[in-house]
Amino acid sequence: MNGYLCLQDGTTFKGKASESFNKPIQGEIVFFTGMTGYQEVLTDPSYKGQIVVFTYPLIGNYGINQTDGESDEIQVSGVIMFQCEENPSHFQSCQSLGDYLNENHVPFLTGVDTREVTKAIRAEGTQQAAISTKPDYIFQTADSHQIDKVKGESITTYGEEGEMHVALIDFGWKRSILNALLEHNLRVSVVPFSELETLDQLEPDAVVLSNGPGDPKDTTDSLPSIKNVLDKYPSFGICMGHQVIALAYGADTTKLTFGHRGANHPVKDVITGKVFLSSQNHNYVVKEESLENTPLAKRFYNVNDGSVEGLMHDSKLILSAQFHPEAHPGPKDAEWLFHDFIKLVKKKGVKAHVS
């Protein structure tokens, strides 16, 4: 059956529709440039409600396994590929990518020139798109506040007693962030960002603010509570968490034309001068000029476009990274951030300048 990818600007691409396709779906369209990591992308809550274009021509060659999911379900609304491998080869594979998507009723198109789609997104920016059986889809009002669709409803604790207790503030957390913390012998309590009034009862040693989907300004009503937490506890923000820290201290954010997504974005540390590769997935960035009258300063920046990639507080133990130091998928160049943050927390009160 033929299917169509319809962009809101009127551009249309023809492809072959999947078995699971039974009605049109709409969502914000984004592209991911990695050759691998498709399972992590599909299950990452930061992609909630989006249609993902995989730019690499062949996707699914190692199948789907039981361990790489970042949440318990597929978060994307639809998938666009040039070729979806039907016969994967990997010792951990339990099913093909196509079967996985069909089983979970997630529509996808194959045979689409994904490089051309990517060029269209880069030229006109991230926009609404639809997967349809007709090339003349009528667009509906876009969903907003995706963050409310992925945050948990209650506090959940993982790990044994551990050396420290960390609260992971949930904006749509990835499993690999939790695993990275547990690997450091920590006890971790996942706390929905709407339940911060209960945080003091947990008596955490530190706070990590998670990733999440959509506009960081969707958290505006919670910013006073978030700032109160930041003022009390050593804190480390990742992706959405990084942006929320900036907003809480009076800085501003803005939307990129087509976002940063992929596993090879170069980032530079302004203190050490070192450049490393990072895994990224975000539409919004902190406006550097808005940091001027805040206690925050730029710690990392993107080598490609100069955008802010991390912050540090001038007196409190508060750090942030726009990229993903847990790197699933992607390089592990930035895993040291977890180690150094935890080391600083143990010292209590050391100025938050990671060496």
JSON list of C-alpha atoms in Angstrom, two decimals, residues 232-314:
[
{"chain": "A", "resi": 232, "resn": "LYS", "atom": "CA", "xyz": [19.00, 23.53, 48.54]},
{"chain": "A", "resi": 233, "resn": "TYR", "atom": "CA", "xyz": [20.71, 20.60, 46.85]},
{"chain": "A", "resi": 234, "resn": "PRO", "atom": "CA", "xyz": [23.75, 19.92, 44.65]},
{"chain": "A", "resi": 235, "resn": "SER", "atom": "CA", "xyz": [22.21, 19.55, 41.20]},
{"chain": "A", "resi": 236, "resn": "PHE", "atom": "CA", "xyz": [23.07, 18.23, 37.75]},
{"chain": "A", "resi": 237, "resn": "GLY", "atom": "CA", "xyz": [20.77, 18.87, 34.78]},
{"chain": "A", "resi": 238, "resn": "ILE", "atom": "CA", "xyz": [20.71, 16.83, 31.56]},
{"chain": "A", "resi": 239, "resn": "CYS", "atom": "CA", "xyz": [19.10, 18.09, 28.32]},
{"chain": "A", "resi": 240, "resn": "MET", "atom": "CA", "xyz": [15.64, 19.32, 29.42]},
{"chain": "A", "resi": 241, "resn": "GLY", "atom": "CA", "xyz": [17.03, 19.47, 32.96]},
{"chain": "A", "resi": 242, "resn": "HIS", "atom": "CA", "xyz": [19.79, 21.81, 31.73]},
{"chain": "A", "resi": 243, "resn": "GLN", "atom": "CA", "xyz": [17.24, 24.12, 30.11]},
{"chain": "A", "resi": 244, "resn": "VAL", "atom": "CA", "xyz": [15.00, 24.12, 33.18]},
{"chain": "A", "resi": 245, "resn": "ILE", "atom": "CA", "xyz": [17.94, 25.12, 35.41]},
{"chain": "A", "resi": 246, "resn": "ALA", "atom": "CA", "xyz": [18.57, 28.09, 33.12]},
{"chain": "A", "resi": 247, "resn": "LEU", "atom": "CA", "xyz": [14.92, 29.14, 33.22]},
{"chain": "A", "resi": 248, "resn": "ALA", "atom": "CA", "xyz": [14.76, 28.77, 37.00]},
{"chain": "A", "resi": 249, "resn": "TYR", "atom": "CA", "xyz": [17.57, 31.31, 37.41]},
{"chain": "A", "resi": 250, "resn": "GLY", "atom": "CA", "xyz": [16.12, 33.84, 35.00]},
{"chain": "A", "resi": 251, "resn": "ALA", "atom": "CA", "xyz": [17.77, 32.92, 31.70]},
{"chain": "A", "resi": 252, "resn": "ASP", "atom": "CA", "xyz": [15.82, 32.27, 28.51]},
{"chain": "A", "resi": 253, "resn": "THR", "atom": "CA", "xyz": [15.52, 29.51, 25.91]},
{"chain": "A", "resi": 254, "resn": "THR", "atom": "CA", "xyz": [14.78, 29.55, 22.20]},
{"chain": "A", "resi": 255, "resn": "LYS", "atom": "CA", "xyz": [13.88, 26.99, 19.56]},
{"chain": "A", "resi": 256, "resn": "LEU", "atom": "CA", "xyz": [16.47, 25.87, 17.01]},
{"chain": "A", "resi": 257, "resn": "THR", "atom": "CA", "xyz": [15.55, 25.69, 13.34]},
{"chain": "A", "resi": 258, "resn": "PHE", "atom": "CA", "xyz": [15.85, 21.91, 13.19]},
{"chain": "A", "resi": 259, "resn": "GLY", "atom": "CA", "xyz": [17.42, 20.86, 16.49]},
{"chain": "A", "resi": 260, "resn": "HIS", "atom": "CA", "xyz": [20.42, 18.72, 17.35]},
{"chain": "A", "resi": 261, "resn": "ARG", "atom": "CA", "xyz": [19.94, 14.96, 17.06]},
{"chain": "A", "resi": 262, "resn": "GLY", "atom": "CA", "xyz": [22.60, 12.32, 16.55]},
{"chain": "A", "resi": 263, "resn": "ALA", "atom": "CA", "xyz": [25.64, 10.71, 18.11]},
{"chain": "A", "resi": 264, "resn": "ASN", "atom": "CA", "xyz": [28.49, 12.81, 16.78]},
{"chain": "A", "resi": 265, "resn": "HIS", "atom": "CA", "xyz": [28.06, 16.43, 17.89]},
{"chain": "A", "resi": 266, "resn": "PRO", "atom": "CA", "xyz": [31.38, 18.06, 18.91]},
{"chain": "A", "resi": 267, "resn": "VAL", "atom": "CA", "xyz": [31.32, 19.98, 22.20]},
{"chain": "A", "resi": 268, "resn": "LYS", "atom": "CA", "xyz": [34.10, 22.11, 23.72]},
{"chain": "A", "resi": 269, "resn": "ASP", "atom": "CA", "xyz": [34.83, 22.58, 27.42]},
{"chain": "A", "resi": 270, "resn": "VAL", "atom": "CA", "xyz": [35.64, 26.25, 28.06]},
{"chain": "A", "resi": 271, "resn": "ILE", "atom": "CA", "xyz": [37.73, 25.38, 31.14]},
{"chain": "A", "resi": 272, "resn": "THR", "atom": "CA", "xyz": [39.92, 22.58, 29.82]},
{"chain": "A", "resi": 273, "resn": "GLY", "atom": "CA", "xyz": [39.80, 23.54, 26.15]},
{"chain": "A", "resi": 274, "resn": "LYS", "atom": "CA", "xyz": [39.13, 19.92, 25.22]},
{"chain": "A", "resi": 275, "resn": "VAL", "atom": "CA", "xyz": [36.69, 18.88, 22.49]},
{"chain": "A", "resi": 276, "resn": "PHE", "atom": "CA", "xyz": [34.68, 15.66, 22.72]},
{"chain": "A", "resi": 277, "resn": "LEU", "atom": "CA", "xyz": [31.86, 14.02, 20.80]},
{"chain": "A", "resi": 278, "resn": "SER", "atom": "CA", "xyz": [28.40, 13.92, 22.32]},
{"chain": "A", "resi": 279, "resn": "SER", "atom": "CA", "xyz": [24.99, 12.33, 21.86]},
{"chain": "A", "resi": 280, "resn": "GLN", "atom": "CA", "xyz": [22.21, 14.91, 21.50]},
{"chain": "A", "resi": 281, "resn": "ASN", "atom": "CA", "xyz": [18.45, 15.15, 21.13]},
{"chain": "A", "resi": 282, "resn": "HIS", "atom": "CA", "xyz": [16.84, 18.55, 21.59]},
{"chain": "A", "resi": 283, "resn": "ASN", "atom": "CA", "xyz": [14.94, 21.32, 19.79]},
{"chain": "A", "resi": 284, "resn": "TYR", "atom": "CA", "xyz": [15.58, 24.11, 22.29]},
{"chain": "A", "resi": 285, "resn": "VAL", "atom": "CA", "xyz": [18.73, 25.82, 23.58]},
{"chain": "A", "resi": 286, "resn": "VAL", "atom": "CA", "xyz": [19.63, 28.34, 26.27]},
{"chain": "A", "resi": 287, "resn": "LYS", "atom": "CA", "xyz": [20.17, 31.84, 24.88]},
{"chain": "A", "resi": 288, "resn": "GLU", "atom": "CA", "xyz": [23.71, 32.79, 25.82]},
{"chain": "A", "resi": 289, "resn": "GLU", "atom": "CA", "xyz": [22.99, 36.52, 26.10]},
{"chain": "A", "resi": 290, "resn": "SER", "atom": "CA", "xyz": [20.26, 35.79, 28.66]},
{"chain": "A", "resi": 291, "resn": "LEU", "atom": "CA", "xyz": [22.86, 34.43, 31.11]},
{"chain": "A", "resi": 292, "resn": "GLU", "atom": "CA", "xyz": [24.34, 37.90, 31.66]},
{"chain": "A", "resi": 293, "resn": "ASN", "atom": "CA", "xyz": [22.38, 38.82, 34.79]},
{"chain": "A", "resi": 294, "resn": "THR", "atom": "CA", "xyz": [22.17, 35.34, 36.26]},
{"chain": "A", "resi": 295, "resn": "PRO", "atom": "CA", "xyz": [24.54, 33.35, 38.52]},
{"chain": "A", "resi": 296, "resn": "LEU", "atom": "CA", "xyz": [25.07, 30.91, 35.64]},
{"chain": "A", "resi": 297, "resn": "ALA", "atom": "CA", "xyz": [27.95, 30.81, 33.17]},
{"chain": "A", "resi": 298, "resn": "LYS", "atom": "CA", "xyz": [28.60, 28.82, 30.01]},
{"chain": "A", "resi": 299, "resn": "ARG", "atom": "CA", "xyz": [30.67, 25.67, 30.64]},
{"chain": "A", "resi": 300, "resn": "PHE", "atom": "CA", "xyz": [30.34, 23.87, 27.28]},
{"chain": "A", "resi": 301, "resn": "TYR", "atom": "CA", "xyz": [29.47, 25.01, 23.78]},
{"chain": "A", "resi": 302, "resn": "ASN", "atom": "CA", "xyz": [28.67, 23.35, 20.45]},
{"chain": "A", "resi": 303, "resn": "VAL", "atom": "CA", "xyz": [31.61, 23.54, 18.05]},
{"chain": "A", "resi": 304, "resn": "ASN", "atom": "CA", "xyz": [29.33, 23.51, 14.99]},
{"chain": "A", "resi": 305, "resn": "ASP", "atom": "CA", "xyz": [27.03, 26.43, 15.81]},
{"chain": "A", "resi": 306, "resn": "GLY", "atom": "CA", "xyz": [28.39, 27.92, 19.06]},
{"chain": "A", "resi": 307, "resn": "SER", "atom": "CA", "xyz": [25.22, 27.21, 21.05]},
{"chain": "A", "resi": 308, "resn": "VAL", "atom": "CA", "xyz": [25.37, 26.73, 24.82]},
{"chain": "A", "resi": 309, "resn": "GLU", "atom": "CA", "xyz": [25.88, 23.07, 25.76]},
{"chain": "A", "resi": 310, "resn": "GLY", "atom": "CA", "xyz": [26.32, 23.29, 29.52]},
{"chain": "A", "resi": 311, "resn": "LEU", "atom": "CA", "xyz": [26.26, 25.62, 32.51]},
{"chain": "A", "resi": 312, "resn": "MET", "atom": "CA", "xyz": [27.83, 26.08, 35.94]},
{"chain": "A", "resi": 313, "resn": "HIS", "atom": "CA", "xyz": [26.68, 28.18, 38.90]},
{"chain": "A", "resi": 314, "resn": "ASP", "atom": "CA", "xyz": [29.06, 30.81, 40.27]}
]
